[in-house]
Tab-separated table of N, CA and C in Angstrom:
chain	number	residue	atom	x	y	z
A	226	MET	N	19.537	-11.818	10.927
A	226	MET	CA	18.252	-11.393	10.406
A	226	MET	C	17.914	-12.225	9.180
A	227	GLU	N	16.661	-12.604	9.069
A	227	GLU	CA	16.179	-13.360	7.921
A	227	GLU	C	16.280	-12.531	6.655
A	228	ARG	N	16.645	-13.152	5.561
A	228	ARG	CA	16.743	-12.430	4.292
A	228	ARG	C	15.393	-11.876	3.863
A	229	LYS	N	14.310	-12.637	4.071
A	229	LYS	CA	12.998	-12.202	3.626
A	229	LYS	C	12.600	-10.857	4.228
A	230	SER	N	12.920	-10.639	5.488
A	230	SER	CA	12.469	-9.411	6.126
A	230	SER	C	13.505	-8.286	6.086
A	231	SER	N	14.685	-8.556	5.567
A	231	SER	CA	15.677	-7.488	5.481
A	231	SER	C	15.347	-6.564	4.321
A	232	PRO	N	15.584	-5.255	4.509
A	232	PRO	CA	15.186	-4.306	3.485
A	232	PRO	C	15.821	-4.548	2.118
A	233	GLY	N	17.108	-4.857	2.078
A	233	GLY	CA	17.758	-5.048	0.784
A	233	GLY	C	17.773	-3.744	0.011
A	234	PRO	N	18.155	-3.806	-1.239
A	234	PRO	CA	18.151	-2.581	-2.034
A	234	PRO	C	16.714	-2.109	-2.276
A	235	ALA	N	16.543	-0.803	-2.221
A	235	ALA	CA	15.208	-0.241	-2.448
A	235	ALA	C	14.820	-0.409	-3.910
A	236	PRO	N	13.525	-0.654	-4.173
A	236	PRO	CA	13.070	-0.670	-5.569
A	236	PRO	C	13.391	0.666	-6.232
A	237	LEU	N	13.555	0.660	-7.535
A	237	LEU	CA	13.918	1.879	-8.269
A	237	LEU	C	12.901	3.006	-8.114
A	238	TRP	N	11.655	2.660	-7.838
A	238	TRP	CA	10.621	3.685	-7.717
A	238	TRP	C	10.593	4.360	-6.342
A	239	VAL	N	11.419	3.901	-5.396
A	239	VAL	CA	11.515	4.532	-4.081
A	239	VAL	C	12.594	5.609	-4.156
A	240	PRO	N	12.259	6.866	-3.829
A	240	PRO	CA	13.273	7.928	-3.892
A	240	PRO	C	14.344	7.752	-2.811
A	241	VAL	N	15.493	8.322	-3.052
A	241	VAL	CA	16.604	8.239	-2.104
A	241	VAL	C	16.321	9.103	-0.873
A	242	ARG	N	15.675	10.250	-1.062
A	242	ARG	CA	15.351	11.129	0.064
A	242	ARG	C	14.023	11.820	-0.208
A	243	GLY	N	13.398	12.266	0.852
A	243	GLY	CA	12.128	12.980	0.734
A	243	GLY	C	11.012	12.076	0.234
A	244	HIS	N	10.278	12.580	-0.732
A	244	HIS	CA	9.235	11.777	-1.371
A	244	HIS	C	9.076	12.229	-2.815
A	245	ALA	N	8.468	11.367	-3.627
A	245	ALA	CA	8.285	11.659	-5.053
A	245	ALA	C	6.959	11.077	-5.516
A	246	LEU	N	6.381	11.704	-6.543
A	246	LEU	CA	5.172	11.171	-7.154
A	246	LEU	C	5.555	10.133	-8.198
A	247	ARG	N	4.839	9.015	-8.191
A	247	ARG	CA	5.046	7.955	-9.184
A	247	ARG	C	3.706	7.643	-9.836
A	248	CYS	N	3.738	7.423	-11.140
A	248	CYS	CA	2.526	7.126	-11.898
A	248	CYS	C	2.085	5.684	-11.638
A	249	ALA	N	0.883	5.531	-11.121
A	249	ALA	CA	0.346	4.200	-10.849
A	249	ALA	C	0.129	3.448	-12.158
A	250	GLY	N	0.366	2.143	-12.117
A	250	GLY	CA	0.196	1.300	-13.290
A	250	GLY	C	1.487	1.041	-14.037
A	251	ILE	N	2.551	1.730	-13.674
A	251	ILE	CA	3.835	1.520	-14.330
A	251	ILE	C	4.737	0.655	-13.450
A	252	HIS	N	5.130	1.179	-12.293
A	252	HIS	CA	5.970	0.412	-11.368
A	252	HIS	C	5.130	-0.424	-10.410
A	253	PHE	N	3.905	0.010	-10.176
A	253	PHE	CA	2.989	-0.656	-9.253
A	253	PHE	C	1.575	-0.173	-9.530
A	254	ASP	N	0.587	-0.937	-9.082
A	254	ASP	CA	-0.787	-0.477	-8.964
A	254	ASP	C	-0.966	-0.080	-7.506
A	255	ALA	N	-1.980	0.715	-7.222
A	255	ALA	CA	-2.249	1.093	-5.839
A	255	ALA	C	-3.743	0.970	-5.562
A	256	VAL	N	-4.041	0.632	-4.325
A	256	VAL	CA	-5.414	0.668	-3.834
A	256	VAL	C	-5.396	1.617	-2.645
A	257	ARG	N	-6.239	2.651	-2.717
A	257	ARG	CA	-6.309	3.648	-1.645
A	257	ARG	C	-7.565	3.416	-0.822
A	258	ILE	N	-7.375	3.374	0.493
A	258	ILE	CA	-8.489	3.265	1.433
A	258	ILE	C	-8.250	4.336	2.490
A	259	THR	N	-9.227	5.196	2.715
A	259	THR	CA	-9.030	6.329	3.607
A	259	THR	C	-9.596	6.080	5.003
A	260	GLY	N	-9.150	6.909	5.918
A	260	GLY	CA	-9.694	6.940	7.270
A	260	GLY	C	-9.420	5.694	8.087
A	261	VAL	N	-10.319	5.454	9.028
A	261	VAL	CA	-10.193	4.326	9.945
A	261	VAL	C	-10.202	2.995	9.183
A	262	ALA	N	-10.986	2.908	8.124
A	262	ALA	CA	-11.038	1.665	7.343
A	262	ALA	C	-9.673	1.333	6.757
A	263	GLY	N	-8.957	2.335	6.263
A	263	GLY	CA	-7.627	2.094	5.716
A	263	GLY	C	-6.664	1.588	6.773
A	264	GLU	N	-6.743	2.180	7.959
A	264	GLU	CA	-5.885	1.724	9.064
A	264	GLU	C	-6.234	0.303	9.482
A	265	ARG	N	-7.511	-0.025	9.509
A	265	ARG	CA	-7.922	-1.387	9.891
A	265	ARG	C	-7.438	-2.417	8.880
A	266	VAL	N	-7.578	-2.111	7.586
A	266	VAL	CA	-7.091	-3.039	6.558
A	266	VAL	C	-5.581	-3.202	6.677
A	267	ALA	N	-4.859	-2.094	6.865
A	267	ALA	CA	-3.402	-2.170	7.006
A	267	ALA	C	-3.019	-3.028	8.207
A	268	CYS	N	-3.667	-2.807	9.319
A	268	CYS	CA	-3.376	-3.579	10.522
A	268	CYS	C	-3.624	-5.069	10.292
A	269	GLU	N	-4.736	-5.391	9.667
A	269	GLU	CA	-5.073	-6.798	9.410
A	269	GLU	C	-4.047	-7.477	8.497
A	270	ILE	N	-3.676	-6.822	7.416
A	270	ILE	CA	-2.743	-7.460	6.478
A	270	ILE	C	-1.345	-7.568	7.090
A	271	ILE	N	-0.957	-6.595	7.897
A	271	ILE	CA	0.351	-6.652	8.554
A	271	ILE	C	0.376	-7.811	9.546
A	272	ARG	N	-0.660	-7.948	10.331
A	272	ARG	CA	-0.744	-9.081	11.271
A	272	ARG	C	-0.767	-10.414	10.540
A	273	PHE	N	-1.605	-10.508	9.506
A	273	PHE	CA	-1.781	-11.761	8.771
A	273	PHE	C	-0.469	-12.234	8.144
A	274	THR	N	0.360	-11.301	7.706
A	274	THR	CA	1.619	-11.651	7.026
A	274	THR	C	2.814	-11.716	7.968
A	275	GLY	N	2.583	-11.649	9.249
A	275	GLY	CA	3.698	-11.688	10.188
A	275	GLY	C	4.600	-10.471	10.067
A	276	PHE	N	4.000	-9.313	9.846
A	276	PHE	CA	4.707	-8.035	9.763
A	276	PHE	C	5.608	-7.928	8.523
A	277	ASP	N	5.259	-8.619	7.455
A	277	ASP	CA	5.968	-8.496	6.171
A	277	ASP	C	4.928	-8.398	5.054
A	278	ALA	N	4.121	-7.333	5.116
A	278	ALA	CA	2.980	-7.173	4.210
A	278	ALA	C	3.356	-6.637	2.842
A	279	GLY	N	4.526	-6.014	2.720
A	279	GLY	CA	4.862	-5.322	1.485
A	279	GLY	C	4.554	-3.848	1.651
A	280	PRO	N	4.723	-3.058	0.593
A	280	PRO	CA	4.655	-1.602	0.714
A	280	PRO	C	3.250	-1.034	0.925
A	281	ILE	N	3.121	-0.340	2.069
A	281	ILE	CA	1.893	0.390	2.385
A	281	ILE	C	2.327	1.797	2.780
A	282	VAL	N	1.898	2.782	2.007
A	282	VAL	CA	2.229	4.187	2.260
A	282	VAL	C	1.073	4.827	3.020
A	283	ARG	N	1.414	5.573	4.064
A	283	ARG	CA	0.410	6.277	4.872
A	283	ARG	C	0.569	7.777	4.647
A	284	SER	N	-0.549	8.451	4.376
A	284	SER	CA	-0.562	9.903	4.220
A	284	SER	C	-1.012	10.529	5.528
A	285	GLY	N	-0.289	11.550	5.987
A	285	GLY	CA	-0.608	12.210	7.243
A	285	GLY	C	-1.450	13.452	7.103
A	286	VAL	N	-1.975	13.719	5.926
A	286	VAL	CA	-2.796	14.918	5.722
A	286	VAL	C	-4.088	14.545	5.005
A	287	GLY	N	-5.022	15.470	5.014
A	287	GLY	CA	-6.286	15.259	4.308
A	287	GLY	C	-7.071	14.090	4.883
A	288	GLU	N	-7.490	13.195	4.024
A	288	GLU	CA	-8.295	12.049	4.445
A	288	GLU	C	-7.458	10.940	5.086
A	289	ARG	N	-6.154	11.166	5.196
A	289	ARG	CA	-5.242	10.212	5.829
A	289	ARG	C	-5.406	8.816	5.239
A	290	GLY	N	-5.108	8.740	3.958
A	290	GLY	CA	-5.271	7.490	3.235
A	290	GLY	C	-4.107	6.536	3.391
A	291	MET	N	-4.405	5.264	3.193
A	291	MET	CA	-3.397	4.210	3.086
A	291	MET	C	-3.348	3.824	1.617
A	292	TYR	N	-2.146	3.701	1.097
A	292	TYR	CA	-1.935	3.303	-0.286
A	292	TYR	C	-1.220	1.947	-0.275
A	293	PHE	N	-1.916	0.918	-0.693
A	293	PHE	CA	-1.376	-0.433	-0.750
A	293	PHE	C	-0.806	-0.622	-2.154
A	294	LEU	N	0.496	-0.860	-2.264
A	294	LEU	CA	1.159	-0.946	-3.560
A	294	LEU	C	1.259	-2.404	-4.000
A	295	LEU	N	0.626	-2.691	-5.130
A	295	LEU	CA	0.504	-4.047	-5.679
A	295	LEU	C	1.362	-4.184	-6.928
A	296	PRO	N	1.593	-5.417	-7.381
A	296	PRO	CA	2.303	-5.578	-8.651
A	296	PRO	C	1.562	-4.852	-9.777
A	297	PRO	N	2.304	-4.328	-10.756
A	297	PRO	CA	1.648	-3.626	-11.868
A	297	PRO	C	0.613	-4.510	-12.558
A	298	GLN	N	-0.495	-3.897	-12.915
A	298	GLN	CA	-1.574	-4.542	-13.654
A	298	GLN	C	-2.262	-5.665	-12.884
A	299	SER	N	-2.230	-5.622	-11.554
A	299	SER	CA	-2.877	-6.674	-10.761
A	299	SER	C	-4.155	-6.208	-10.069
A	300	ALA	N	-4.347	-4.920	-9.894
A	300	ALA	CA	-5.509	-4.419	-9.141
A	300	ALA	C	-6.814	-4.572	-9.900
A	301	ASN	N	-6.770	-4.392	-11.207
A	301	ASN	CA	-8.008	-4.448	-11.992
A	301	ASN	C	-8.551	-5.856	-12.180
A	302	VAL	N	-7.859	-6.851	-11.691
A	302	VAL	CA	-8.327	-8.238	-11.767
A	302	VAL	C	-9.512	-8.446	-10.822
A	303	TYR	N	-9.606	-7.622	-9.766
A	303	TYR	CA	-10.613	-7.791	-8.725
A	303	TYR	C	-11.676	-6.704	-8.782
A	304	ARG	N	-12.837	-7.043	-8.245
A	304	ARG	CA	-13.912	-6.065	-8.080
A	304	ARG	C	-13.833	-5.574	-6.635
A	305	TRP	N	-13.398	-4.339	-6.457
A	305	TRP	CA	-13.145	-3.783	-5.139
A	305	TRP	C	-14.408	-3.149	-4.567
A	306	PRO	N	-14.629	-3.271	-3.262
A	306	PRO	CA	-15.835	-2.691	-2.662
A	306	PRO	C	-15.754	-1.165	-2.590
A	307	VAL	N	-16.901	-0.550	-2.371
A	307	VAL	CA	-16.969	0.897	-2.169
A	307	VAL	C	-16.075	1.242	-0.983
A	308	GLY	N	-15.260	2.250	-1.168
A	308	GLY	CA	-14.316	2.658	-0.129
A	308	GLY	C	-12.882	2.306	-0.487
A	309	ALA	N	-12.703	1.478	-1.503
A	309	ALA	CA	-11.366	1.123	-1.997
A	309	ALA	C	-11.243	1.675	-3.415
A	310	GLU	N	-10.290	2.565	-3.619
A	310	GLU	CA	-10.095	3.196	-4.926
A	310	GLU	C	-8.871	2.595	-5.614
A	311	VAL	N	-9.080	2.040	-6.809
A	311	VAL	CA	-7.985	1.460	-7.589
A	311	VAL	C	-7.298	2.565	-8.373
A	312	MET	N	-5.980	2.548	-8.328
A	312	MET	CA	-5.169	3.497	-9.085
A	312	MET	C	-4.242	2.670	-9.961
A	313	SER	N	-4.495	2.718	-11.277
A	313	SER	CA	-3.744	1.898	-12.218
A	313	SER	C	-3.774	2.557	-13.585
A	314	ARG	N	-3.282	1.863	-14.570
A	314	ARG	CA	-3.367	2.341	-15.953
A	314	ARG	C	-4.714	1.975	-16.538
A	315	GLY	N	-5.058	2.638	-17.607
A	315	GLY	CA	-6.258	2.266	-18.333
A	315	GLY	C	-7.424	3.210	-18.132
A	316	GLY	N	-7.344	4.098	-17.168
A	316	GLY	CA	-8.408	5.072	-16.959
A	316	GLY	C	-8.256	6.245	-17.909
A	317	ARG	N	-9.144	7.189	-17.779
A	317	ARG	CA	-9.077	8.377	-18.622
A	317	ARG	C	-7.974	9.332	-18.197
A	318	THR	N	-7.596	9.257	-16.934
A	318	THR	CA	-6.551	10.142	-16.424
A	318	THR	C	-5.471	9.319	-15.728
A	319	ALA	N	-4.306	9.896	-15.643
A	319	ALA	CA	-3.210	9.242	-14.926
A	319	ALA	C	-3.405	9.459	-13.427
A	320	ALA	N	-3.045	8.456	-12.648
A	320	ALA	CA	-3.117	8.560	-11.189
A	320	ALA	C	-1.698	8.527	-10.636
A	321	PHE	N	-1.404	9.447	-9.740
A	321	PHE	CA	-0.080	9.523	-9.143
A	321	PHE	C	-0.162	9.222	-7.654
A	322	VAL	N	0.849	8.522	-7.170
A	322	VAL	CA	0.931	8.151	-5.759
A	322	VAL	C	2.235	8.704	-5.204
A	323	GLY	N	2.157	9.321	-4.043
A	323	GLY	CA	3.357	9.788	-3.366
A	323	GLY	C	4.069	8.620	-2.715
A	324	VAL	N	5.377	8.527	-2.934
A	324	VAL	CA	6.193	7.451	-2.374
A	324	VAL	C	7.302	8.076	-1.538
A	325	PRO	N	7.392	7.707	-0.247
A	325	PRO	CA	8.453	8.262	0.600
A	325	PRO	C	9.763	7.491	0.460
A	326	ALA	N	10.847	8.140	0.832
A	326	ALA	CA	12.136	7.444	0.927
A	326	ALA	C	12.068	6.463	2.093
A	327	LEU	N	12.975	5.510	2.119
A	327	LEU	CA	12.993	4.537	3.210
A	327	LEU	C	13.531	5.130	4.507
A	328	ARG	N	14.332	6.179	4.404
A	328	ARG	CA	14.935	6.805	5.584
A	328	ARG	C	14.879	8.325	5.465
A	329	GLY	N	14.985	8.972	6.620
A	329	GLY	CA	15.020	10.427	6.638
A	329	GLY	C	13.627	11.034	6.686
A	330	PRO	N	13.573	12.373	6.692
A	330	PRO	CA	12.281	13.056	6.774
A	330	PRO	C	11.482	12.889	5.477
A	331	THR	N	10.228	12.461	5.611
A	331	THR	CA	9.370	12.237	4.442
A	331	THR	C	7.963	12.808	4.636
A	332	TRP	N	7.761	13.573	5.711
A	332	TRP	CA	6.423	14.092	5.990
A	332	TRP	C	5.864	14.803	4.776
A	333	PRO	N	4.618	14.628	4.406
A	333	PRO	CA	3.512	14.024	5.148
A	333	PRO	C	3.291	12.535	4.850
A	334	LEU	N	4.255	11.900	4.227
A	334	LEU	CA	4.126	10.472	3.914
A	334	LEU	C	5.082	9.652	4.767
A	335	ASP	N	4.677	8.425	5.070
A	335	ASP	CA	5.589	7.495	5.709
A	335	ASP	C	5.173	6.072	5.351
A	336	TRP	N	6.028	5.135	5.711
A	336	TRP	CA	5.750	3.729	5.435
A	336	TRP	C	5.015	3.113	6.613
A	337	ARG	N	3.802	2.657	6.398
A	337	ARG	CA	3.101	1.845	7.409
A	337	ARG	C	3.729	0.458	7.389
A	338	SER	N	4.161	0.036	6.184
A	338	SER	CA	4.898	-1.210	5.977
A	338	SER	C	5.779	-0.984	4.753
A	339	PRO	N	7.103	-1.089	4.889
A	339	PRO	CA	7.986	-0.823	3.745
A	339	PRO	C	8.107	-2.037	2.823
A	340	PRO	N	8.548	-1.806	1.590
A	340	PRO	CA	8.859	-2.952	0.726
A	340	PRO	C	10.105	-3.648	1.272
A	341	THR	N	10.184	-4.950	1.109
A	341	THR	CA	11.375	-5.701	1.511
A	341	THR	C	11.854	-6.515	0.313
A	342	ALA	N	13.035	-7.065	0.436
A	342	ALA	CA	13.580	-7.892	-0.649
A	342	ALA	C	12.658	-9.072	-0.941
A	343	GLY	N	12.093	-9.666	0.088
A	343	GLY	CA	11.212	-10.822	-0.099
A	343	GLY	C	9.782	-10.471	-0.430
A	344	THR	N	9.364	-9.247	-0.102
A	344	THR	CA	7.980	-8.826	-0.341
A	344	THR	C	7.980	-7.422	-0.942
A	345	PRO	N	8.275	-7.334	-2.247
A	345	PRO	CA	8.346	-6.015	-2.879
A	345	PRO	C	6.984	-5.374	-3.129
A	346	PHE	N	5.900	-6.187	-3.037
A	346	PHE	CA	4.543	-5.683	-3.256
A	346	PHE	C	3.589	-6.345	-2.274
A	347	VAL	N	2.461	-5.707	-2.035
A	347	VAL	CA	1.373	-6.304	-1.273
A	347	VAL	C	0.718	-7.354	-2.164
A	348	ASP	N	0.342	-8.485	-1.584
A	348	ASP	CA	-0.340	-9.548	-2.324
A	348	ASP	C	-1.762	-9.086	-2.654
A	349	ALA	N	-2.076	-8.980	-3.948
A	349	ALA	CA	-3.364	-8.429	-4.387
A	349	ALA	C	-4.545	-9.275	-3.920
A	350	GLU	N	-4.434	-10.580	-4.013
A	350	GLU	CA	-5.541	-11.464	-3.613
A	350	GLU	C	-5.818	-11.357	-2.114
A	351	LEU	N	-4.773	-11.368	-1.325
A	351	LEU	CA	-4.925	-11.241	0.124
A	351	LEU	C	-5.524	-9.884	0.483
A	352	LEU	N	-5.005	-8.818	-0.123
A	352	LEU	CA	-5.537	-7.486	0.146
A	352	LEU	C	-7.013	-7.412	-0.210
A	353	HIS	N	-7.386	-7.961	-1.344
A	353	HIS	CA	-8.786	-7.926	-1.749
A	353	HIS	C	-9.673	-8.608	-0.716
A	354	GLY	N	-9.276	-9.795	-0.294
A	354	GLY	CA	-10.068	-10.527	0.692
A	354	GLY	C	-10.213	-9.771	2.002
A	355	LEU	N	-9.123	-9.214	2.498
A	355	LEU	CA	-9.177	-8.471	3.751
A	355	LEU	C	-9.958	-7.167	3.601
A	356	THR	N	-9.863	-6.539	2.439
A	356	THR	CA	-10.619	-5.311	2.185
A	356	THR	C	-12.114	-5.595	2.200
A	357	VAL	N	-12.524	-6.683	1.569
A	357	VAL	CA	-13.940	-7.074	1.592
A	357	VAL	C	-14.369	-7.363	3.031
A	358	ASP	N	-13.536	-8.080	3.779
A	358	ASP	CA	-13.860	-8.376	5.179
A	358	ASP	C	-14.103	-7.101	5.978
A	359	VAL	N	-13.232	-6.113	5.827
A	359	VAL	CA	-13.328	-4.883	6.617
A	359	VAL	C	-14.419	-3.954	6.093
A	360	LEU	N	-14.459	-3.708	4.777
A	360	LEU	CA	-15.382	-2.708	4.231
A	360	LEU	C	-16.806	-3.218	4.039
A	361	VAL	N	-16.960	-4.497	3.741
A	361	VAL	CA	-18.296	-5.029	3.484
A	361	VAL	C	-18.840	-5.761	4.709
A	362	GLU	N	-18.028	-6.634	5.268
A	362	GLU	CA	-18.476	-7.471	6.385
A	362	GLU	C	-18.342	-6.775	7.730
A	363	GLY	N	-17.506	-5.736	7.792
A	363	GLY	CA	-17.287	-5.055	9.063
A	363	GLY	C	-16.379	-5.832	10.006
A	364	ALA	N	-15.650	-6.798	9.488
A	364	ALA	CA	-14.750	-7.616	10.311
A	364	ALA	C	-13.437	-6.884	10.521
A	365	GLY	N	-12.589	-7.464	11.314
A	365	GLY	CA	-11.269	-6.884	11.566
A	365	GLY	C	-11.193	-6.347	12.970
A	366	GLY	N	-10.282	-6.877	13.738
A	366	GLY	CA	-10.206	-6.518	15.141
A	366	GLY	C	-9.158	-5.483	15.480
A	367	CYS	N	-8.432	-4.958	14.523
A	367	CYS	CA	-7.383	-3.992	14.838
A	367	CYS	C	-8.002	-2.655	15.193
A	368	PRO	N	-7.601	-2.075	16.293
A	368	PRO	CA	-8.107	-0.745	16.631
A	368	PRO	C	-7.472	0.312	15.744
A	369	ALA	N	-8.171	1.406	15.553
A	369	ALA	CA	-7.630	2.509	14.765
A	369	ALA	C	-6.370	3.033	15.439
A	370	GLY	N	-5.359	3.338	14.626
A	370	GLY	CA	-4.119	3.888	15.135
A	370	GLY	C	-3.129	2.873	15.653
A	371	SER	N	-3.417	1.577	15.496
A	371	SER	CA	-2.471	0.570	16.010
A	371	SER	C	-1.365	0.285	15.020
């Protein structure tokens, strides 16, 4: 197995079991996209990166959001389109993101794409471009649920 795609040791912010809330802007920034649009963006970035997109958390309840985890302090560099919510430091309130363990039961959260040794975060620039393509341009060929 290639080193880049092997899981390696989990980042410190990933719990050993179950799931835990982590404050966005400290260990990572997050961009949340809900519904079918979130699934389409996730599918596009996973395909584009050859199935090594970095950490994408999927919520199985409520609006069924995708949380794309970026390097800390990288999300606010971009102007995100309507439908993409930035979760980082610097706002009036703290934002928390649920993070599942890499193994075992973690419902209602799971990894759409886990962090790997070679890709500990989603690339912010790539995510921004694909998010604009899907949310503004309506591009993206991945079907919902793929």
